[in-house]
Amino acid sequence: MKQKKWNSFFNLLGLPEGLPFVLFCSLLGSLVSKAPALATIALAFATNLAIYCFAQVYKHISNAPVDTFSPSESDPNPISHGMVSLRSARIALFFALITSLIGAFLLSYINIVLTFTSILLTLALFHPNMRLSHNLLLSFNRHHFLYGGIFLLNSIFANLVRPAAIEILFPLLFVIGFYLLFRSEEVRMALPQEQTLPFLRIVSASILLIAAAVTFLLQKPVPFWLIALWVFLSAVQLSISFSSQSEYSPHQHLYLMRVFENSGVVTFLVYLIFVFINTFKS
């Protein structure tokens, strides 16, 4: 029973499913800045994770009355299911908010602006008087292109050495394009008859491919051997998964993107470990 309550509490925070999303955007932002410091990377990630948890808890609190009568299968609400009390959720919301603000104040004034922007975004998406999350593209389960952009920028501007605007633009477009495509796939699974999806998927995929080419082939925030490792890890995961499946699954596209995301997180962590080892040696 205790384990079930802990699982419900983590579900309230959007964890652990949302952890790769926050890690992917945060680590990529730290690599784009090309001046990674362990303490700064950790603080930027903690700030982003607190923002993410704040958004998830606020979403579950705001949606609890509706989810009580029409629960969502893709995003279960532990408050409406009676697994987490409203008081506990509000305490978690308060601590997530305070943690994100403290982290932002310890980083820079730009991080403060980005953190307040994320708070305003959360209010706009889920406040009962606005509810922008009713828009299919702006809905937020575990991934969101706008939060992804904020997490990336938070990690970039956390470092003392900051790249030029053009060097920030294409990684930002890469993250936005990837998670827009991710969201369009989620909508396609839920509403296959939606007419605007094919156009949106084409636009998102185009932005993703162009931004990825410029970011990783021209700007080179990471060496080419790391991209090869990223591809290799993705291929290994996919080969293991597909060898155990005999039939086509409609969720395969989403699974492909999750594999891409998870492999990217592992790849970025490997590279940062190499950087820190070389730094300590020198």
PDB file of N, CA and C in Angstrom, residues 119-217:
ATOM      1  N   ILE A 119       6.074  29.779 -15.402  1.00  0.00           N
ATOM      2  CA  ILE A 119       4.951  29.844 -14.456  1.00  0.00           C
ATOM      3  C   ILE A 119       3.724  30.448 -15.130  1.00  0.00           C
ATOM      4  N   LEU A 120       3.934  31.540 -15.872  1.00  0.00           N
ATOM      5  CA  LEU A 120       2.822  32.165 -16.601  1.00  0.00           C
ATOM      6  C   LEU A 120       2.258  31.217 -17.655  1.00  0.00           C
ATOM      7  N   LEU A 121       3.140  30.454 -18.314  1.00  0.00           N
ATOM      8  CA  LEU A 121       2.690  29.474 -19.300  1.00  0.00           C
ATOM      9  C   LEU A 121       1.810  28.415 -18.642  1.00  0.00           C
ATOM     10  N   THR A 122       2.221  27.942 -17.473  1.00  0.00           N
ATOM     11  CA  THR A 122       1.429  26.946 -16.751  1.00  0.00           C
ATOM     12  C   THR A 122       0.048  27.486 -16.394  1.00  0.00           C
ATOM     13  N   LEU A 123       0.008  28.727 -15.914  1.00  0.00           N
ATOM     14  CA  LEU A 123      -1.278  29.344 -15.583  1.00  0.00           C
ATOM     15  C   LEU A 123      -2.154  29.481 -16.825  1.00  0.00           C
ATOM     16  N   ALA A 124      -1.537  29.893 -17.943  1.00  0.00           N
ATOM     17  CA  ALA A 124      -2.308  30.062 -19.180  1.00  0.00           C
ATOM     18  C   ALA A 124      -2.857  28.733 -19.686  1.00  0.00           C
ATOM     19  N   LEU A 125      -2.097  27.668 -19.503  1.00  0.00           N
ATOM     20  CA  LEU A 125      -2.532  26.364 -20.003  1.00  0.00           C
ATOM     21  C   LEU A 125      -3.638  25.746 -19.156  1.00  0.00           C
ATOM     22  N   PHE A 126      -3.567  25.922 -17.838  1.00  0.00           N
ATOM     23  CA  PHE A 126      -4.434  25.124 -16.971  1.00  0.00           C
ATOM     24  C   PHE A 126      -5.334  25.924 -16.029  1.00  0.00           C
ATOM     25  N   HIS A 127      -5.182  27.243 -15.974  1.00  0.00           N
ATOM     26  CA  HIS A 127      -6.079  28.008 -15.103  1.00  0.00           C
ATOM     27  C   HIS A 127      -7.508  27.884 -15.625  1.00  0.00           C
ATOM     28  N   PRO A 128      -8.482  27.691 -14.738  1.00  0.00           N
ATOM     29  CA  PRO A 128      -9.875  27.484 -15.191  1.00  0.00           C
ATOM     30  C   PRO A 128     -10.427  28.598 -16.070  1.00  0.00           C
ATOM     31  N   ASN A 129      -9.913  29.824 -15.912  1.00  0.00           N
ATOM     32  CA  ASN A 129     -10.433  30.938 -16.709  1.00  0.00           C
ATOM     33  C   ASN A 129      -9.786  31.047 -18.087  1.00  0.00           C
ATOM     34  N   MET A 130      -8.732  30.267 -18.340  1.00  0.00           N
ATOM     35  CA  MET A 130      -8.039  30.344 -19.640  1.00  0.00           C
ATOM     36  C   MET A 130      -8.054  29.001 -20.371  1.00  0.00           C
ATOM     37  N   ARG A 131      -7.461  27.984 -19.769  1.00  0.00           N
ATOM     38  CA  ARG A 131      -7.506  26.623 -20.314  1.00  0.00           C
ATOM     39  C   ARG A 131      -7.021  26.539 -21.761  1.00  0.00           C
ATOM     40  N   LEU A 132      -5.863  27.129 -22.046  1.00  0.00           N
ATOM     41  CA  LEU A 132      -5.309  26.993 -23.393  1.00  0.00           C
ATOM     42  C   LEU A 132      -4.949  25.547 -23.707  1.00  0.00           C
ATOM     43  N   SER A 133      -4.843  24.722 -22.679  1.00  0.00           N
ATOM     44  CA  SER A 133      -4.513  23.309 -22.900  1.00  0.00           C
ATOM     45  C   SER A 133      -5.637  22.555 -23.591  1.00  0.00           C
ATOM     46  N   HIS A 134      -6.811  23.159 -23.726  1.00  0.00           N
ATOM     47  CA  HIS A 134      -7.889  22.521 -24.482  1.00  0.00           C
ATOM     48  C   HIS A 134      -7.547  22.432 -25.966  1.00  0.00           C
ATOM     49  N   ASN A 135      -6.633  23.304 -26.406  1.00  0.00           N
ATOM     50  CA  ASN A 135      -6.121  23.182 -27.771  1.00  0.00           C
ATOM     51  C   ASN A 135      -5.311  21.891 -27.876  1.00  0.00           C
ATOM     52  N   LEU A 136      -5.528  21.132 -28.941  1.00  0.00           N
ATOM     53  CA  LEU A 136      -4.887  19.820 -29.064  1.00  0.00           C
ATOM     54  C   LEU A 136      -3.370  19.899 -29.004  1.00  0.00           C
ATOM     55  N   LEU A 137      -2.796  20.909 -29.643  1.00  0.00           N
ATOM     56  CA  LEU A 137      -1.343  21.009 -29.687  1.00  0.00           C
ATOM     57  C   LEU A 137      -0.752  21.477 -28.368  1.00  0.00           C
ATOM     58  N   LEU A 138      -1.511  22.258 -27.609  1.00  0.00           N
ATOM     59  CA  LEU A 138      -0.997  22.829 -26.368  1.00  0.00           C
ATOM     60  C   LEU A 138      -1.248  21.946 -25.158  1.00  0.00           C
ATOM     61  N   SER A 139      -1.950  20.846 -25.353  1.00  0.00           N
ATOM     62  CA  SER A 139      -2.183  19.934 -24.240  1.00  0.00           C
ATOM     63  C   SER A 139      -0.855  19.343 -23.762  1.00  0.00           C
ATOM     64  N   PHE A 140      -0.788  18.998 -22.480  1.00  0.00           N
ATOM     65  CA  PHE A 140       0.484  18.617 -21.862  1.00  0.00           C
ATOM     66  C   PHE A 140       0.299  17.324 -21.077  1.00  0.00           C
ATOM     67  N   ASN A 141       0.810  16.214 -21.630  1.00  0.00           N
ATOM     68  CA  ASN A 141       0.849  14.960 -20.884  1.00  0.00           C
ATOM     69  C   ASN A 141       2.190  14.828 -20.169  1.00  0.00           C
ATOM     70  N   ARG A 142       3.215  14.389 -20.889  1.00  0.00           N
ATOM     71  CA  ARG A 142       4.556  14.281 -20.316  1.00  0.00           C
ATOM     72  C   ARG A 142       5.590  15.083 -21.105  1.00  0.00           C
ATOM     73  N   HIS A 143       5.243  15.520 -22.319  1.00  0.00           N
ATOM     74  CA  HIS A 143       6.152  16.292 -23.165  1.00  0.00           C
ATOM     75  C   HIS A 143       5.419  17.529 -23.673  1.00  0.00           C
ATOM     76  N   HIS A 144       6.166  18.615 -23.856  1.00  0.00           N
ATOM     77  CA  HIS A 144       5.559  19.841 -24.377  1.00  0.00           C
ATOM     78  C   HIS A 144       6.654  20.668 -25.035  1.00  0.00           C
ATOM     79  N   PHE A 145       6.391  21.096 -26.271  1.00  0.00           N
ATOM     80  CA  PHE A 145       7.435  21.787 -27.033  1.00  0.00           C
ATOM     81  C   PHE A 145       7.810  23.139 -26.424  1.00  0.00           C
ATOM     82  N   LEU A 146       6.859  23.839 -25.802  1.00  0.00           N
ATOM     83  CA  LEU A 146       7.172  25.143 -25.206  1.00  0.00           C
ATOM     84  C   LEU A 146       8.024  24.982 -23.944  1.00  0.00           C
ATOM     85  N   TYR A 147       7.685  24.023 -23.104  1.00  0.00           N
ATOM     86  CA  TYR A 147       8.523  23.758 -21.931  1.00  0.00           C
ATOM     87  C   TYR A 147       9.897  23.247 -22.358  1.00  0.00           C
ATOM     88  N   GLY A 148       9.934  22.435 -23.415  1.00  0.00           N
ATOM     89  CA  GLY A 148      11.222  21.961 -23.912  1.00  0.00           C
ATOM     90  C   GLY A 148      12.125  23.110 -24.313  1.00  0.00           C
ATOM     91  N   GLY A 149      11.558  24.112 -24.997  1.00  0.00           N
ATOM     92  CA  GLY A 149      12.334  25.292 -25.371  1.00  0.00           C
ATOM     93  C   GLY A 149      12.819  26.061 -24.157  1.00  0.00           C
ATOM     94  N   ILE A 150      11.968  26.195 -23.141  1.00  0.00           N
ATOM     95  CA  ILE A 150      12.365  26.900 -21.915  1.00  0.00           C
ATOM     96  C   ILE A 150      13.481  26.152 -21.197  1.00  0.00           C
ATOM     97  N   PHE A 151      13.381  24.830 -21.112  1.00  0.00           N
ATOM     98  CA  PHE A 151      14.424  24.042 -20.447  1.00  0.00           C
ATOM     99  C   PHE A 151      15.760  24.180 -21.181  1.00  0.00           C
ATOM    100  N   LEU A 152      15.713  24.151 -22.504  1.00  0.00           N
ATOM    101  CA  LEU A 152      16.935  24.311 -23.292  1.00  0.00           C
ATOM    102  C   LEU A 152      17.571  25.669 -23.020  1.00  0.00           C
ATOM    103  N   LEU A 153      16.778  26.732 -23.093  1.00  0.00           N
ATOM    104  CA  LEU A 153      17.296  28.084 -22.872  1.00  0.00           C
ATOM    105  C   LEU A 153      17.783  28.262 -21.438  1.00  0.00           C
ATOM    106  N   ASN A 154      17.093  27.667 -20.495  1.00  0.00           N
ATOM    107  CA  ASN A 154      17.524  27.753 -19.094  1.00  0.00           C
ATOM    108  C   ASN A 154      18.935  27.210 -18.919  1.00  0.00           C
ATOM    109  N   SER A 155      19.222  26.076 -19.554  1.00  0.00           N
ATOM    110  CA  SER A 155      20.543  25.462 -19.436  1.00  0.00           C
ATOM    111  C   SER A 155      21.601  26.239 -20.213  1.00  0.00           C
ATOM    112  N   ILE A 156      21.219  26.815 -21.348  1.00  0.00           N
ATOM    113  CA  ILE A 156      22.176  27.604 -22.126  1.00  0.00           C
ATOM    114  C   ILE A 156      22.597  28.847 -21.354  1.00  0.00           C
ATOM    115  N   PHE A 157      21.625  29.586 -20.841  1.00  0.00           N
ATOM    116  CA  PHE A 157      21.921  30.854 -20.179  1.00  0.00           C
ATOM    117  C   PHE A 157      22.396  30.678 -18.744  1.00  0.00           C
ATOM    118  N   ALA A 158      22.395  29.447 -18.252  1.00  0.00           N
ATOM    119  CA  ALA A 158      22.942  29.200 -16.918  1.00  0.00           C
ATOM    120  C   ALA A 158      24.459  29.305 -16.912  1.00  0.00           C
ATOM    121  N   ASN A 159      25.091  29.057 -18.061  1.00  0.00           N
ATOM    122  CA  ASN A 159      26.544  29.072 -18.150  1.00  0.00           C
ATOM    123  C   ASN A 159      27.065  30.480 -18.382  1.00  0.00           C
ATOM    124  N   LEU A 160      28.271  30.725 -17.886  1.00  0.00           N
ATOM    125  CA  LEU A 160      28.872  32.052 -18.031  1.00  0.00           C
ATOM    126  C   LEU A 160      29.205  32.360 -19.481  1.00  0.00           C
ATOM    127  N   VAL A 161      29.674  31.341 -20.220  1.00  0.00           N
ATOM    128  CA  VAL A 161      29.993  31.521 -21.639  1.00  0.00           C
ATOM    129  C   VAL A 161      28.751  31.176 -22.444  1.00  0.00           C
ATOM    130  N   ARG A 162      28.196  32.178 -23.125  1.00  0.00           N
ATOM    131  CA  ARG A 162      26.944  31.986 -23.859  1.00  0.00           C
ATOM    132  C   ARG A 162      27.184  32.142 -25.350  1.00  0.00           C
ATOM    133  N   PRO A 163      26.623  31.253 -26.151  1.00  0.00           N
ATOM    134  CA  PRO A 163      26.814  31.330 -27.606  1.00  0.00           C
ATOM    135  C   PRO A 163      26.058  32.502 -28.206  1.00  0.00           C
ATOM    136  N   ALA A 164      26.368  32.775 -29.483  1.00  0.00           N
ATOM    137  CA  ALA A 164      25.662  33.829 -30.207  1.00  0.00           C
ATOM    138  C   ALA A 164      24.221  33.405 -30.462  1.00  0.00           C
ATOM    139  N   ALA A 165      23.398  34.394 -30.815  1.00  0.00           N
ATOM    140  CA  ALA A 165      21.961  34.136 -30.998  1.00  0.00           C
ATOM    141  C   ALA A 165      21.710  33.084 -32.068  1.00  0.00           C
ATOM    142  N   ILE A 166      22.474  33.115 -33.168  1.00  0.00           N
ATOM    143  CA  ILE A 166      22.263  32.159 -34.259  1.00  0.00           C
ATOM    144  C   ILE A 166      22.619  30.744 -33.813  1.00  0.00           C
ATOM    145  N   GLU A 167      23.561  30.623 -32.863  1.00  0.00           N
ATOM    146  CA  GLU A 167      23.940  29.307 -32.354  1.00  0.00           C
ATOM    147  C   GLU A 167      22.905  28.749 -31.378  1.00  0.00           C
ATOM    148  N   ILE A 168      22.060  29.623 -30.870  1.00  0.00           N
ATOM    149  CA  ILE A 168      20.971  29.190 -29.994  1.00  0.00           C
ATOM    150  C   ILE A 168      19.723  28.848 -30.804  1.00  0.00           C
ATOM    151  N   LEU A 169      19.522  29.572 -31.917  1.00  0.00           N
ATOM    152  CA  LEU A 169      18.284  29.455 -32.691  1.00  0.00           C
ATOM    153  C   LEU A 169      18.028  28.033 -33.176  1.00  0.00           C
ATOM    154  N   PHE A 170      19.025  27.409 -33.804  1.00  0.00           N
ATOM    155  CA  PHE A 170      18.775  26.104 -34.423  1.00  0.00           C
ATOM    156  C   PHE A 170      18.609  24.973 -33.402  1.00  0.00           C
ATOM    157  N   PRO A 171      19.381  24.930 -32.303  1.00  0.00           N
ATOM    158  CA  PRO A 171      19.046  23.939 -31.267  1.00  0.00           C
ATOM    159  C   PRO A 171      17.650  24.144 -30.688  1.00  0.00           C
ATOM    160  N   LEU A 172      17.232  25.415 -30.566  1.00  0.00           N
ATOM    161  CA  LEU A 172      15.884  25.698 -30.073  1.00  0.00           C
ATOM    162  C   LEU A 172      14.832  25.179 -31.050  1.00  0.00           C
ATOM    163  N   LEU A 173      15.050  25.418 -32.344  1.00  0.00           N
ATOM    164  CA  LEU A 173      14.125  24.907 -33.361  1.00  0.00           C
ATOM    165  C   LEU A 173      14.126  23.379 -33.388  1.00  0.00           C
ATOM    166  N   PHE A 174      15.285  22.778 -33.148  1.00  0.00           N
ATOM    167  CA  PHE A 174      15.386  21.317 -33.105  1.00  0.00           C
ATOM    168  C   PHE A 174      14.505  20.747 -31.993  1.00  0.00           C
ATOM    169  N   VAL A 175      14.602  21.318 -30.801  1.00  0.00           N
ATOM    170  CA  VAL A 175      13.800  20.846 -29.667  1.00  0.00           C
ATOM    171  C   VAL A 175      12.314  21.090 -29.916  1.00  0.00           C
ATOM    172  N   ILE A 176      11.970  22.285 -30.389  1.00  0.00           N
ATOM    173  CA  ILE A 176      10.563  22.607 -30.650  1.00  0.00           C
ATOM    174  C   ILE A 176       9.997  21.694 -31.736  1.00  0.00           C
ATOM    175  N   GLY A 177      10.757  21.499 -32.825  1.00  0.00           N
ATOM    176  CA  GLY A 177      10.300  20.633 -33.907  1.00  0.00           C
ATOM    177  C   GLY A 177      10.112  19.198 -33.454  1.00  0.00           C
ATOM    178  N   PHE A 178      11.043  18.706 -32.636  1.00  0.00           N
ATOM    179  CA  PHE A 178      10.957  17.317 -32.175  1.00  0.00           C
ATOM    180  C   PHE A 178       9.726  17.095 -31.304  1.00  0.00           C
ATOM    181  N   TYR A 179       9.492  17.992 -30.361  1.00  0.00           N
ATOM    182  CA  TYR A 179       8.363  17.785 -29.449  1.00  0.00           C
ATOM    183  C   TYR A 179       7.030  18.201 -30.052  1.00  0.00           C
ATOM    184  N   LEU A 180       7.053  19.045 -31.081  1.00  0.00           N
ATOM    185  CA  LEU A 180       5.829  19.271 -31.859  1.00  0.00           C
ATOM    186  C   LEU A 180       5.442  18.002 -32.605  1.00  0.00           C
ATOM    187  N   LEU A 181       6.446  17.348 -33.191  1.00  0.00           N
ATOM    188  CA  LEU A 181       6.194  16.083 -33.878  1.00  0.00           C
ATOM    189  C   LEU A 181       5.712  15.026 -32.890  1.00  0.00           C
ATOM    190  N   PHE A 182       6.304  15.028 -31.710  1.00  0.00           N
ATOM    191  CA  PHE A 182       5.885  14.089 -30.664  1.00  0.00           C
ATOM    192  C   PHE A 182       4.417  14.318 -30.310  1.00  0.00           C
ATOM    193  N   ARG A 183       4.041  15.586 -30.138  1.00  0.00           N
ATOM    194  CA  ARG A 183       2.656  15.892 -29.783  1.00  0.00           C
ATOM    195  C   ARG A 183       1.697  15.536 -30.914  1.00  0.00           C
ATOM    196  N   SER A 184       2.102  15.781 -32.145  1.00  0.00           N
ATOM    197  CA  SER A 184       1.230  15.446 -33.272  1.00  0.00           C
ATOM    198  C   SER A 184       0.985  13.945 -33.343  1.00  0.00           C
ATOM    199  N   GLU A 185       1.985  13.142 -32.960  1.00  0.00           N
ATOM    200  CA  GLU A 185       1.800  11.692 -32.928  1.00  0.00           C
ATOM    201  C   GLU A 185       0.854  11.284 -31.804  1.00  0.00           C
ATOM    202  N   GLU A 186       0.956  11.964 -30.661  1.00  0.00           N
ATOM    203  CA  GLU A 186       0.024  11.676 -29.568  1.00  0.00           C
ATOM    204  C   GLU A 186      -1.412  11.992 -29.972  1.00  0.00           C
ATOM    205  N   VAL A 187      -1.591  13.129 -30.663  1.00  0.00           N
ATOM    206  CA  VAL A 187      -2.932  13.508 -31.120  1.00  0.00           C
ATOM    207  C   VAL A 187      -3.429  12.520 -32.164  1.00  0.00           C
ATOM    208  N   ARG A 188      -2.540  12.080 -33.051  1.00  0.00           N
ATOM    209  CA  ARG A 188      -2.932  11.121 -34.091  1.00  0.00           C
ATOM    210  C   ARG A 188      -3.410   9.814 -33.474  1.00  0.00           C
ATOM    211  N   MET A 189      -2.770   9.402 -32.382  1.00  0.00           N
ATOM    212  CA  MET A 189      -3.193   8.178 -31.716  1.00  0.00           C
ATOM    213  C   MET A 189      -4.563   8.348 -31.058  1.00  0.00           C
ATOM    214  N   ALA A 190      -4.800   9.536 -30.495  1.00  0.00           N
ATOM    215  CA  ALA A 190      -6.072   9.770 -29.804  1.00  0.00           C
ATOM    216  C   ALA A 190      -7.200  10.116 -30.767  1.00  0.00           C
ATOM    217  N   LEU A 191      -6.885  10.892 -31.817  1.00  0.00           N
ATOM    218  CA  LEU A 191      -7.900  11.358 -32.773  1.00  0.00           C
ATOM    219  C   LEU A 191      -7.407  11.121 -34.196  1.00  0.00           C
ATOM    220  N   PRO A 192      -7.515   9.911 -34.706  1.00  0.00           N
ATOM    221  CA  PRO A 192      -7.001   9.606 -36.047  1.00  0.00           C
ATOM    222  C   PRO A 192      -7.687  10.385 -37.156  1.00  0.00           C
ATOM    223  N   GLN A 193      -8.892  10.889 -36.904  1.00  0.00           N
ATOM    224  CA  GLN A 193      -9.645  11.591 -37.940  1.00  0.00           C
ATOM    225  C   GLN A 193      -9.305  13.073 -38.021  1.00  0.00           C
ATOM    226  N   GLU A 194      -8.429  13.575 -37.156  1.00  0.00           N
ATOM    227  CA  GLU A 194      -8.092  14.995 -37.154  1.00  0.00           C
ATOM    228  C   GLU A 194      -7.466  15.399 -38.489  1.00  0.00           C
ATOM    229  N   GLN A 195      -8.022  16.436 -39.135  1.00  0.00           N
ATOM    230  CA  GLN A 195      -7.651  16.796 -40.504  1.00  0.00           C
ATOM    231  C   GLN A 195      -6.335  17.566 -40.597  1.00  0.00           C
ATOM    232  N   THR A 196      -5.985  18.328 -39.571  1.00  0.00           N
ATOM    233  CA  THR A 196      -4.795  19.181 -39.650  1.00  0.00           C
ATOM    234  C   THR A 196      -3.498  18.434 -39.353  1.00  0.00           C
ATOM    235  N   LEU A 197      -3.582  17.184 -38.917  1.00  0.00           N
ATOM    236  CA  LEU A 197      -2.392  16.462 -38.483  1.00  0.00           C
ATOM    237  C   LEU A 197      -1.362  16.218 -39.582  1.00  0.00           C
ATOM    238  N   PRO A 198      -1.755  15.780 -40.796  1.00  0.00           N
ATOM    239  CA  PRO A 198      -0.734  15.538 -41.823  1.00  0.00           C
ATOM    240  C   PRO A 198       0.117  16.769 -42.114  1.00  0.00           C
ATOM    241  N   PHE A 199      -0.514  17.932 -42.242  1.00  0.00           N
ATOM    242  CA  PHE A 199       0.237  19.164 -42.499  1.00  0.00           C
ATOM    243  C   PHE A 199       1.153  19.490 -41.326  1.00  0.00           C
ATOM    244  N   LEU A 200       0.650  19.349 -40.113  1.00  0.00           N
ATOM    245  CA  LEU A 200       1.456  19.643 -38.930  1.00  0.00           C
ATOM    246  C   LEU A 200       2.654  18.710 -38.828  1.00  0.00           C
ATOM    247  N   ARG A 201       2.454  17.452 -39.139  1.00  0.00           N
ATOM    248  CA  ARG A 201       3.562  16.495 -39.068  1.00  0.00           C
ATOM    249  C   ARG A 201       4.627  16.813 -40.101  1.00  0.00           C
ATOM    250  N   ILE A 202       4.215  17.229 -41.285  1.00  0.00           N
ATOM    251  CA  ILE A 202       5.182  17.591 -42.328  1.00  0.00           C
ATOM    252  C   ILE A 202       5.990  18.813 -41.906  1.00  0.00           C
ATOM    253  N   VAL A 203       5.300  19.825 -41.381  1.00  0.00           N
ATOM    254  CA  VAL A 203       5.986  21.047 -40.941  1.00  0.00           C
ATOM    255  C   VAL A 203       6.942  20.743 -39.789  1.00  0.00           C
ATOM    256  N   SER A 204       6.474  19.979 -38.805  1.00  0.00           N
ATOM    257  CA  SER A 204       7.309  19.645 -37.647  1.00  0.00           C
ATOM    258  C   SER A 204       8.527  18.830 -38.059  1.00  0.00           C
ATOM    259  N   ALA A 205       8.316  17.840 -38.922  1.00  0.00           N
ATOM    260  CA  ALA A 205       9.430  17.006 -39.379  1.00  0.00           C
ATOM    261  C   ALA A 205      10.436  17.820 -40.182  1.00  0.00           C
ATOM    262  N   SER A 206       9.953  18.765 -40.991  1.00  0.00           N
ATOM    263  CA  SER A 206      10.850  19.613 -41.782  1.00  0.00           C
ATOM    264  C   SER A 206      11.705  20.493 -40.876  1.00  0.00           C
ATOM    265  N   ILE A 207      11.053  21.121 -39.888  1.00  0.00           N
ATOM    266  CA  ILE A 207      11.798  21.948 -38.932  1.00  0.00           C
ATOM    267  C   ILE A 207      12.827  21.109 -38.192  1.00  0.00           C
ATOM    268  N   LEU A 208      12.418  19.920 -37.778  1.00  0.00           N
ATOM    269  CA  LEU A 208      13.306  19.033 -37.034  1.00  0.00           C
ATOM    270  C   LEU A 208      14.530  18.646 -37.855  1.00  0.00           C
ATOM    271  N   LEU A 209      14.329  18.237 -39.098  1.00  0.00           N
ATOM    272  CA  LEU A 209      15.445  17.779 -39.932  1.00  0.00           C
ATOM    273  C   LEU A 209      16.415  18.907 -40.255  1.00  0.00           C
ATOM    274  N   ILE A 210      15.883  20.066 -40.632  1.00  0.00           N
ATOM    275  CA  ILE A 210      16.750  21.202 -40.970  1.00  0.00           C
ATOM    276  C   ILE A 210      17.532  21.666 -39.743  1.00  0.00           C
ATOM    277  N   ALA A 211      16.825  21.814 -38.626  1.00  0.00           N
ATOM    278  CA  ALA A 211      17.486  22.275 -37.405  1.00  0.00           C
ATOM    279  C   ALA A 211      18.510  21.261 -36.907  1.00  0.00           C
ATOM    280  N   ALA A 212      18.202  19.962 -37.030  1.00  0.00           N
ATOM    281  CA  ALA A 212      19.145  18.929 -36.604  1.00  0.00           C
ATOM    282  C   ALA A 212      20.401  18.955 -37.463  1.00  0.00           C
ATOM    283  N   ALA A 213      20.239  19.129 -38.776  1.00  0.00           N
ATOM    284  CA  ALA A 213      21.393  19.175 -39.678  1.00  0.00           C
ATOM    285  C   ALA A 213      22.300  20.355 -39.347  1.00  0.00           C
ATOM    286  N   VAL A 214      21.700  21.526 -39.159  1.00  0.00           N
ATOM    287  CA  VAL A 214      22.504  22.717 -38.850  1.00  0.00           C
ATOM    288  C   VAL A 214      23.155  22.584 -37.473  1.00  0.00           C
ATOM    289  N   THR A 215      22.401  22.087 -36.507  1.00  0.00           N
ATOM    290  CA  THR A 215      22.912  22.001 -35.135  1.00  0.00           C
ATOM    291  C   THR A 215      24.066  21.018 -35.018  1.00  0.00           C
ATOM    292  N   PHE A 216      23.880  19.799 -35.510  1.00  0.00           N
ATOM    293  CA  PHE A 216      24.857  18.746 -35.246  1.00  0.00           C
ATOM    294  C   PHE A 216      25.927  18.608 -36.328  1.00  0.00           C
ATOM    295  N   LEU A 217      25.654  19.097 -37.544  1.00  0.00           N
ATOM    296  CA  LEU A 217      26.640  18.975 -38.617  1.00  0.00           C
ATOM    297  C   LEU A 217      27.436  20.255 -38.837  1.00  0.00           C
TER     298      LEU A 217
END
